[in-house]
XYZ file of C-alpha atoms in Angstrom:
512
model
C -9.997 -37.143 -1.271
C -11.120 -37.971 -4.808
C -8.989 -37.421 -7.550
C -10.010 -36.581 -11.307
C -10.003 -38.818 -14.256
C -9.485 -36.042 -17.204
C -9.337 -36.275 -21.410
C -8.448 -33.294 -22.957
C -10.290 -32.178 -26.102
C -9.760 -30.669 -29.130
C -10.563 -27.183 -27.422
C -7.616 -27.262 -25.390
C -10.318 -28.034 -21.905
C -9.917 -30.681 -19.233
C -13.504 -32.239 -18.857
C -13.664 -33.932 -15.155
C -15.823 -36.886 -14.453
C -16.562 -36.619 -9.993
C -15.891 -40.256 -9.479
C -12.866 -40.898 -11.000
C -9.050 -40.867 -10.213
C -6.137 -40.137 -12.270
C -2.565 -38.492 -12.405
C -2.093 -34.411 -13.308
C -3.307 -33.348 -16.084
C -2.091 -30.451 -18.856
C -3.810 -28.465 -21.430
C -2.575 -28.615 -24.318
C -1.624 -24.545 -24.774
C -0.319 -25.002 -21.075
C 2.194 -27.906 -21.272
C 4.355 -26.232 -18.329
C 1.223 -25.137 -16.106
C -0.237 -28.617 -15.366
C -3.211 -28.633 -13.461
C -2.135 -31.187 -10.264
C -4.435 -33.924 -8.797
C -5.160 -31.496 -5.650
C -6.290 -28.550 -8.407
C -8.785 -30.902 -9.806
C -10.109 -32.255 -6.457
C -10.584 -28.566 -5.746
C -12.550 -27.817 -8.658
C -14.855 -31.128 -7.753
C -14.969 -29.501 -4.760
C -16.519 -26.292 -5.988
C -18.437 -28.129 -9.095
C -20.465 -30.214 -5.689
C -21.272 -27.225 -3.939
C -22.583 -25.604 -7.285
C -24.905 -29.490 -7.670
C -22.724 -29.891 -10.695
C -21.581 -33.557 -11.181
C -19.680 -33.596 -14.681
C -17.784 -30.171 -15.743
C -15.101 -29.092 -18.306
C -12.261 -27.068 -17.122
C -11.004 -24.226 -19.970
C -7.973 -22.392 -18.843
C -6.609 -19.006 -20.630
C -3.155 -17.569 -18.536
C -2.927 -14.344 -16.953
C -0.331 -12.213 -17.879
C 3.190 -12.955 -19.209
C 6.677 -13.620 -18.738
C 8.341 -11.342 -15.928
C 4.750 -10.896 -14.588
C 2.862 -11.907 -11.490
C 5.560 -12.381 -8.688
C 4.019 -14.793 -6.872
C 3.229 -17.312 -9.177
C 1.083 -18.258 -12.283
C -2.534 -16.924 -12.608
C -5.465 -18.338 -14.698
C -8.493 -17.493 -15.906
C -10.280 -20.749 -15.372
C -13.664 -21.100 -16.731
C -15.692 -24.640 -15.253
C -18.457 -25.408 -17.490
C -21.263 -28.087 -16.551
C -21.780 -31.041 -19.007
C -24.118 -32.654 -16.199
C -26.096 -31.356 -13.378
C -27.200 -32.977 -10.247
C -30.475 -33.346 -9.618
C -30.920 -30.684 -7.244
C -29.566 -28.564 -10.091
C -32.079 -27.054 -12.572
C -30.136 -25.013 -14.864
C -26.678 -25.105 -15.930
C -24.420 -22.220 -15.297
C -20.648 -21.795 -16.019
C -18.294 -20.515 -13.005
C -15.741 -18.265 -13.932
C -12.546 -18.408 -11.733
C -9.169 -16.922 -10.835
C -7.124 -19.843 -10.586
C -3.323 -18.359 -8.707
C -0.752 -21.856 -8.442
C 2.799 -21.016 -6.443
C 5.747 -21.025 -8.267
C 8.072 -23.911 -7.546
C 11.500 -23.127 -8.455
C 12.774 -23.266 -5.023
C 15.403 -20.003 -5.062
C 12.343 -17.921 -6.873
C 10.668 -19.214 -3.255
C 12.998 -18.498 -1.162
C 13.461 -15.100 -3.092
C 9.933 -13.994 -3.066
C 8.772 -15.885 0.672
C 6.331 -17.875 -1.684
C 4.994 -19.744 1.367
C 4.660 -16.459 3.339
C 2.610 -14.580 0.828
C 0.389 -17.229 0.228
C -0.849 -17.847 4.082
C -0.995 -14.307 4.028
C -3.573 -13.872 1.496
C -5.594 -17.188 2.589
C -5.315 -15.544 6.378
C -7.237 -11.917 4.976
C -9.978 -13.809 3.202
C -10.277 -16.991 5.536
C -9.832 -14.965 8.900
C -9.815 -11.312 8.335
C -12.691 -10.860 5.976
C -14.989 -13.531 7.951
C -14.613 -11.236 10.827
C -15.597 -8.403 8.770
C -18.665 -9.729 7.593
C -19.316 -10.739 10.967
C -19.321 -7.266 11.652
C -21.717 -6.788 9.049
C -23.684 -9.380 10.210
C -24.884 -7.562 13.096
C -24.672 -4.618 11.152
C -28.350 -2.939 12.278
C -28.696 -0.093 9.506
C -29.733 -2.368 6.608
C -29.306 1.085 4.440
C -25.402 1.802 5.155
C -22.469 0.470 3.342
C -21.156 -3.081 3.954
C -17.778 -4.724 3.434
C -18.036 -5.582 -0.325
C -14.243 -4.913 -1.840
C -12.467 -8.554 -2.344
C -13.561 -10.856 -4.316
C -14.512 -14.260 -2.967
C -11.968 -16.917 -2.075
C -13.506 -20.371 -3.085
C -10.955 -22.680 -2.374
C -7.154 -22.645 -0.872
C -4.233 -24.838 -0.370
C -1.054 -24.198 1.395
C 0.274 -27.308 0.938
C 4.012 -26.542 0.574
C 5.760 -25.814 -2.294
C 2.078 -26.630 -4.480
C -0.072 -23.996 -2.547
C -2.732 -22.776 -5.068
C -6.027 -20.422 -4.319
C -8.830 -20.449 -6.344
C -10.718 -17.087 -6.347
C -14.299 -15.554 -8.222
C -13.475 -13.939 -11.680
C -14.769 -10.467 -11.306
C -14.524 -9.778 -14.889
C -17.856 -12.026 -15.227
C -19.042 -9.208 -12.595
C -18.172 -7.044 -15.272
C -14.709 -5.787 -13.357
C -11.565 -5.358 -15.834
C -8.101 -4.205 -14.912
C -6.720 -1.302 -16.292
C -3.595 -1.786 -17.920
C -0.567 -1.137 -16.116
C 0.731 1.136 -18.781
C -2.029 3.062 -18.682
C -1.789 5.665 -16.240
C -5.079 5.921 -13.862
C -7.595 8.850 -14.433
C -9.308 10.780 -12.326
C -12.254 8.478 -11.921
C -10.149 5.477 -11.459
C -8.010 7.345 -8.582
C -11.387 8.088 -6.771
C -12.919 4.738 -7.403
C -9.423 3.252 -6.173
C -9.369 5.443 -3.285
C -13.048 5.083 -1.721
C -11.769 1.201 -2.246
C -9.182 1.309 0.191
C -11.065 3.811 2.541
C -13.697 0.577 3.360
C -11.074 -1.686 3.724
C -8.764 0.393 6.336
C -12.223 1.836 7.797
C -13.301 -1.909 8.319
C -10.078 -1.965 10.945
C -10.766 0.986 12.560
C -14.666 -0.397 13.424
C -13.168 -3.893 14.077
C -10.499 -2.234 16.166
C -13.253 -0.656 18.318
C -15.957 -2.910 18.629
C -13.726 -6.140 19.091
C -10.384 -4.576 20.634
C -8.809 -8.360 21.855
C -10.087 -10.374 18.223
C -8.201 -7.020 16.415
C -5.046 -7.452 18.500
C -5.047 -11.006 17.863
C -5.569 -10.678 14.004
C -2.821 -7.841 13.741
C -0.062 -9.760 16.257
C -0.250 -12.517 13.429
C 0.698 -10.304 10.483
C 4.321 -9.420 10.619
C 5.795 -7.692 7.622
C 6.615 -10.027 4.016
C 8.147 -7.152 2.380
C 10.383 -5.411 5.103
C 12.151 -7.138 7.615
C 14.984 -7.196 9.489
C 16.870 -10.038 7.409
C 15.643 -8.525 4.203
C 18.153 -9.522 1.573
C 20.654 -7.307 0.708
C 20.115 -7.554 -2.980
C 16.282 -6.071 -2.831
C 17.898 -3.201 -0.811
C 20.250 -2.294 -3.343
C 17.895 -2.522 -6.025
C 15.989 -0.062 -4.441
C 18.994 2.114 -3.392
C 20.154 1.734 -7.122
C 17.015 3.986 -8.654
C 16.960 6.674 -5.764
C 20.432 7.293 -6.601
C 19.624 7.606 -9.802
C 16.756 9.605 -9.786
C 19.207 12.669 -7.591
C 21.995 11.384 -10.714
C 19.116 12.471 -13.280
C 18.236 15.798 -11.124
C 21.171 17.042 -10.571
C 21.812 16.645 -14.328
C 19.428 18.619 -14.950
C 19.881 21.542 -12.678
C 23.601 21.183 -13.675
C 22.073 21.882 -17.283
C 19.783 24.815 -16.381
C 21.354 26.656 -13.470
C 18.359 26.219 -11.565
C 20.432 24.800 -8.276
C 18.164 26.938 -5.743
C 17.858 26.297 -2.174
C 15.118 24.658 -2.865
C 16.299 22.367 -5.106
C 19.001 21.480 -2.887
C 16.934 20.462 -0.676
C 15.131 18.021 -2.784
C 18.719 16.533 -3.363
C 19.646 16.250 0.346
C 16.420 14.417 0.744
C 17.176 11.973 -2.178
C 20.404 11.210 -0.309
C 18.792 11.052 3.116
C 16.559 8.458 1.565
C 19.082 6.429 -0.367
C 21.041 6.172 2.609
C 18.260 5.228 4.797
C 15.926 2.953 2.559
C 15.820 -0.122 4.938
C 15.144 2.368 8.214
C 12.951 4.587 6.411
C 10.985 1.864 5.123
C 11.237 -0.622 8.512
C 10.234 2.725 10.574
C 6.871 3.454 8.243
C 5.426 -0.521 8.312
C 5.429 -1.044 12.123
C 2.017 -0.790 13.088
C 2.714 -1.101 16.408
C 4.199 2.223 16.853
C 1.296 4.122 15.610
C -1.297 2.654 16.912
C -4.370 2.940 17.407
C -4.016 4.809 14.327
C -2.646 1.947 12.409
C -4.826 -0.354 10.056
C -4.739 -3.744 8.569
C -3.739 -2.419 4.795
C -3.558 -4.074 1.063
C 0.140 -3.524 1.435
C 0.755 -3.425 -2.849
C -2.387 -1.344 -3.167
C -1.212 -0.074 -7.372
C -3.001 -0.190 -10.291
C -3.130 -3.540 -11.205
C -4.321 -5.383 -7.657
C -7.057 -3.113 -8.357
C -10.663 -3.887 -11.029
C -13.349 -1.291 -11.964
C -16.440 -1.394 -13.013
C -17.464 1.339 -15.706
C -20.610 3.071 -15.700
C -22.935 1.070 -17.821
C -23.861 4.657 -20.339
C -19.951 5.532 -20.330
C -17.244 2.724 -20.768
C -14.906 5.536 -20.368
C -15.731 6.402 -16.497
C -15.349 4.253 -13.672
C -17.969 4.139 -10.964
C -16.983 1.142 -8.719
C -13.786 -0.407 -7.638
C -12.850 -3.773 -6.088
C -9.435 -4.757 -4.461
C -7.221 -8.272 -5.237
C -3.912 -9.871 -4.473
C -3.303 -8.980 -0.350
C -0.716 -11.577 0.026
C 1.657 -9.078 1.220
C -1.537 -7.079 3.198
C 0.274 -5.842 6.682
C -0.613 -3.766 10.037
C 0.566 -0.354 9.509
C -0.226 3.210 8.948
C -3.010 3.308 6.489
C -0.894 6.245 4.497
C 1.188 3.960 3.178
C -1.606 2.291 0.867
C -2.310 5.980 -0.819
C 1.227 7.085 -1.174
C 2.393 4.046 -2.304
C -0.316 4.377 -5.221
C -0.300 7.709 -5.865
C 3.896 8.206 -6.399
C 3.811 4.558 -7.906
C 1.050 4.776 -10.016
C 0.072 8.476 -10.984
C 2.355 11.384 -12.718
C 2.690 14.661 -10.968
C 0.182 16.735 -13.095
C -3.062 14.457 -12.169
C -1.629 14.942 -8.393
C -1.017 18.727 -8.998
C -4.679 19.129 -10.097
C -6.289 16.664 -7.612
C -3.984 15.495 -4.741
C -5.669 17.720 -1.861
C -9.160 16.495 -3.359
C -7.828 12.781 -3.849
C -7.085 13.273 0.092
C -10.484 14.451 1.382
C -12.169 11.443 -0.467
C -10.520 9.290 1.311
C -10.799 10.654 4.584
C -14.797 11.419 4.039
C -15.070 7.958 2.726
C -13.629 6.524 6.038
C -14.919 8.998 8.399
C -18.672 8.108 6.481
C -18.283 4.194 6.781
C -17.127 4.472 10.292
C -20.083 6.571 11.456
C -22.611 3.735 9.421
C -21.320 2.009 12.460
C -22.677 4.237 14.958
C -18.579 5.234 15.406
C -16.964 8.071 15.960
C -14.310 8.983 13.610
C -12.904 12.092 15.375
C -12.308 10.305 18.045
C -11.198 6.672 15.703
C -9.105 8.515 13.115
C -8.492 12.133 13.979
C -8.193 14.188 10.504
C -5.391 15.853 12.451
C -3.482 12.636 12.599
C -4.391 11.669 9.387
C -2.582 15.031 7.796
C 0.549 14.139 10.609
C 0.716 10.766 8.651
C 0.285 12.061 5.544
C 3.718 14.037 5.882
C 5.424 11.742 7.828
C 5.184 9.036 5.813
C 5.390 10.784 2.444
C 8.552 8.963 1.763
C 7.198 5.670 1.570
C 5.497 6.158 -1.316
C 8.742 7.382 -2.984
C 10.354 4.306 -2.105
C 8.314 1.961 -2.932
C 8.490 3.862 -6.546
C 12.229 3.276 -6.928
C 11.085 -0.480 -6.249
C 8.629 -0.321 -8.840
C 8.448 2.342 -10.990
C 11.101 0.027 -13.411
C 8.962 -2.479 -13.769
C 5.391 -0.673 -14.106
C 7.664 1.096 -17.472
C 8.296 -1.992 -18.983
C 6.716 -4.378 -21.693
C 6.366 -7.680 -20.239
C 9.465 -8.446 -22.993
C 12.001 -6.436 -21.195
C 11.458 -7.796 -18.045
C 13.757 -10.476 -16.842
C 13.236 -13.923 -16.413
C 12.040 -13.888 -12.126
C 13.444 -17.397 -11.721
C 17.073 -16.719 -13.073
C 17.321 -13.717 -11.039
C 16.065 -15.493 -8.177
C 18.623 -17.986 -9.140
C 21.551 -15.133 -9.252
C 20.232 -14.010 -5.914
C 20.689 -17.186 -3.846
C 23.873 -18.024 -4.981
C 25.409 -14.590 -4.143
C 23.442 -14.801 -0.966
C 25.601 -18.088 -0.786
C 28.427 -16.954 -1.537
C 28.318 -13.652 0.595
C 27.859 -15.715 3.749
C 31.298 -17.608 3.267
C 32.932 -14.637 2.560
C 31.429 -13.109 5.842
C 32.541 -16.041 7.849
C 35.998 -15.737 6.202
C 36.146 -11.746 7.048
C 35.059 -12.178 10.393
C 37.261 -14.798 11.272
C 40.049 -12.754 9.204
C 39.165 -9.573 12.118
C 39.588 -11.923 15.096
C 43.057 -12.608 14.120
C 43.977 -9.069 13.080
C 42.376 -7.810 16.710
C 43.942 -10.962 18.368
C 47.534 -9.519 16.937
C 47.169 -6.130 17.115
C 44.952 -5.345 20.572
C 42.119 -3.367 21.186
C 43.369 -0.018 19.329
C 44.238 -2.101 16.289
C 40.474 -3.177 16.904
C 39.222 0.087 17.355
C 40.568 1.120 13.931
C 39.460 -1.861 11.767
C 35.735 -0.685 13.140
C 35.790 2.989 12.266
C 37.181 1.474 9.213
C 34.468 -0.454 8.057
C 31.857 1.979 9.176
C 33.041 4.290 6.256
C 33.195 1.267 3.934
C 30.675 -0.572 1.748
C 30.574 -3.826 3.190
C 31.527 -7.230 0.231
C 27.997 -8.082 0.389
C 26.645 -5.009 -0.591
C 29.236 -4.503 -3.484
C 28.056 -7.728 -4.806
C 24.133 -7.163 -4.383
C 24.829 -3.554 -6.083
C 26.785 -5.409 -9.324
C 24.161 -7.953 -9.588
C 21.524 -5.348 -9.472
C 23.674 -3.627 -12.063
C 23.737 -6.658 -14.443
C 20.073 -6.830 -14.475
C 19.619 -3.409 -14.865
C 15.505 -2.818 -15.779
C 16.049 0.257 -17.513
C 16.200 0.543 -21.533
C 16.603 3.530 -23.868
C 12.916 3.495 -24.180
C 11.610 3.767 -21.001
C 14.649 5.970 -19.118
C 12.775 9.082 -20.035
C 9.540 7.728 -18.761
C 11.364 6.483 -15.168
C 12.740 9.795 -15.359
C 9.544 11.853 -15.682
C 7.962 9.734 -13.088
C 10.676 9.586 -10.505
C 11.477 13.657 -10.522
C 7.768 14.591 -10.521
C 7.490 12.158 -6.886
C 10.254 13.964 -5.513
C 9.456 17.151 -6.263
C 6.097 16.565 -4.891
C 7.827 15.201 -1.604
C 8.355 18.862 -0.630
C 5.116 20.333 -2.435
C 3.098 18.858 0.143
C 5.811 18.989 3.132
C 7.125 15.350 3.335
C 10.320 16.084 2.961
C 11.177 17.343 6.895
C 10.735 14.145 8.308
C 13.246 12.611 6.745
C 15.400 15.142 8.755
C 15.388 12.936 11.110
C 17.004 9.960 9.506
């Protein structure tokens, strides 16, 4: 492969010459983002398949500190200086440019490698065989797959994996701003979104049953697993409990401690208590099929663009879906709950959450019969209602994950590879310890017999195990939360719960 020979000019852009070779090269705005040799060769790459011979690279960042998990995104514009001869006009490409991040505990941490085959595995393998799909698609008139953007280029070499992506912004797409709360038209827009993409399954699922089981035996969960590490758990854990802390404040203050409310309470405990089997229960797609889909997995406001209606900036008529690198076979419930309690504040969902509902189900019930389907039989709106309350609780938990972070400036966030940092070496330092206890237990039960044995287990069964005291007190130290944005968390977190037994989510966590 070719590698770029690259000056950078007094506009702060890398211009690229196809036939030369040279090292990695950095912007001058973007001294710790260099662009590597296997970037550039990608964005030859593109610039031949576009007839373009010379181009200039112009990157602007994405975001800031404490943003984007997985890595370090780019708005990277490639503009021609010199066409091929095949080429009669010159035309800029505007790209997404998303680069790994390489401190190796923030890896480890965040399953950087994981993520990023995931997301190169949707658009490389799962989308191709949607548009398959569409290929043979006979009613020209019905709706096609047309939600992701297009992937242009990926590598997974390890620890440099990059992806290269189509700006949708020159589509005119924008974000909306995570502290802006969505509207109306944006929840719709979102919604009808998501209904293609799970709908897509559902048609895949029954025209190509083997090439479906194939695709969703390969996509075992990157957020909840078995050996999930302790310290996510308690972080989690750590703003349950204190949304029931908050509540019970509250009803302490007013006298308002009905049944009812007590109720709400028991189900904050049932779901603090439970927050690795509650959420380990909800993402195994197995279970449920056939009426489990391949979802987005962090389906919130900002994996999601809109475009606004050309005569009113201020409504949104289209929506298109990025960032599945931690997409997963599961319920397709979990993608609205998770937006809805994450993303939205109870009074939108008191005026519209019945109506959100129905969109989504007509939207996938419509695309599926475009297919010559039938979604009675596919997705039953019985068993879509029966998801709906059984997995409810999802949604809350995934807003004690990130409810703390949607509240916060991009300033009050902490640094993600120091915390990373903090986690691996308690992780380190946890595992001695357990070695140490359990070889500390074998004596004890080699001394004392089995009763003495019998004991130190009912013992530690009632006990919060060394690990998890740590995880909690690290948690603790990089507590979110500031004086500003309690009240918001606050607001947010009570109206979720409270609308976990408005719409009858709360009795299947009964069970737990």
């Amino acid at each position: 492969m070719l590698k770029s020979e690259a000056a950078i000019s007094t506009k702060n852009a890398i211009t690229v010459n196809s036939a030369s070779s040279g090292d990695s090269l950095t912007p001058q705005q973007h001294q710790n983002e260099p662009l590597s040799p296997q970037i550039l060769d990608a964005y030859r790459e593109i610039a031949k398949r576009n007839a373009i011979d010379d181009f200039e690279l112009s990157l602007q960042p994405i975001g800031g500190p404490g943003e984007n998990s997985y890595g370090s995104v780019h708005k990277v514009l490639l503009t021609p200086k010199r066409a091929l001869p095949t080429l009669t006009t010159l035309r800029p490409l505007h790209t997404i440019l998303k680069i790994a991040p390489k401190s190796p505990a923030r890896r480890a941490h965040m399953r950087v490698k994981d993520v990023y085959a995931r997301e190169v595995f949707m658009y490389a393998t799962v989308f191709s065989e949607f548009a398959a799909l569409d290929a043979t698609h006979d009613a020209a008139h019905c709706a096609h797959f047309s939600v992701a953007p297009q992937m242009l280029f990926a590598s997974l070499e390890d620890s440099a994996e990059f992806i290269i992506f189509e700006d949708l912004s020159n589509a005119g797409f924008t974000i909306n701003s995570r502290t802006n709360l969505p509207t109306y038209d944006l929840v719709v827009c979102a919604f009808r979104a998501i209904a293609q993409l799970h709908a897509m399954s559902f048609v895949l699922q029954a025209r190509q049953p083997q090439r479906f089981a194939a695709l969703v035996a390969q996509m075992d969960d990157n957020l909840f697993t078995l050996d999930m590490e302790v310290v996510s758990l308690e972080f989690g854990k750590k703003y349950v409990r204190r949304t029931r802390h908050m509540l019970e404040a509250d009803l302490k203050e007013s006298g308002e401690h009905t049944p009812q409310m007590e109720e709400v309470l028991q189900a904050l405990q049932k779901i603090e208590t439970n927050f690795h089997e509650i959420c380990l229960d909800a993402v195994n797609g197995v279970a449920y099929a056939p009426y489990s889909v391949i979802c987005h997995g962090d389906f919130w406001n900002n994996n999601i663009l809109y475009e606004f209606d050309s005569t009113n900036q201020h409504v949104a008529t289209k929506a298109k879906l990025i960032d599945f690198q931690i997409s997963r076979y599961s319920p397709p419930i979990l993608d609205l709950v998770h937006y809805l309690y994450a993303c939205t504040e109870k009074p939108l969902r008191d005026a519209h959450f019945h109506e959100f509902m129905q969109i989504y189900y007509d939207t996938v019930t419509q695309f599926i019969r475009d297919y010559q389907l039938d979604p009675t039989i596919l997705y039953p709106e019985t068993i879509f209602r029966q998801q709906l309350r059984q997995f409810g609780a999802y949604g809350f938990c995934m807003s004690a994950f990130s409810v703390p972070f949607f509240v916060s400036n991009a300033s009050e966030l902490p640094d993600l590879d120091k915390v990373s940092e903090a986690v691996q070496e308690l992780s380190s330092s946890s595992d001695s310890s357990d070695t140490d206890e359990r070889n500390n237990e074998v004596g004890v039960e080699q001394q004392s017999g089995r009763s003495q044995q019998k004991s130190n287990k009912n013992d530690n069964n009632n006990a919060i195990s060394p690990k998890s005291q740590s995880a909690a007190e690290l948690v603790d130290e990089y507590d979110i939360l500031t004086e500003r944005t309690v009240p918001i968390f606050k607001k947010r977190m009570i109206g979720s719960v409270l609308d976990l037994q408005k719409y009858e989510m709360i009795e299947a966590l009964l069970k737990y």
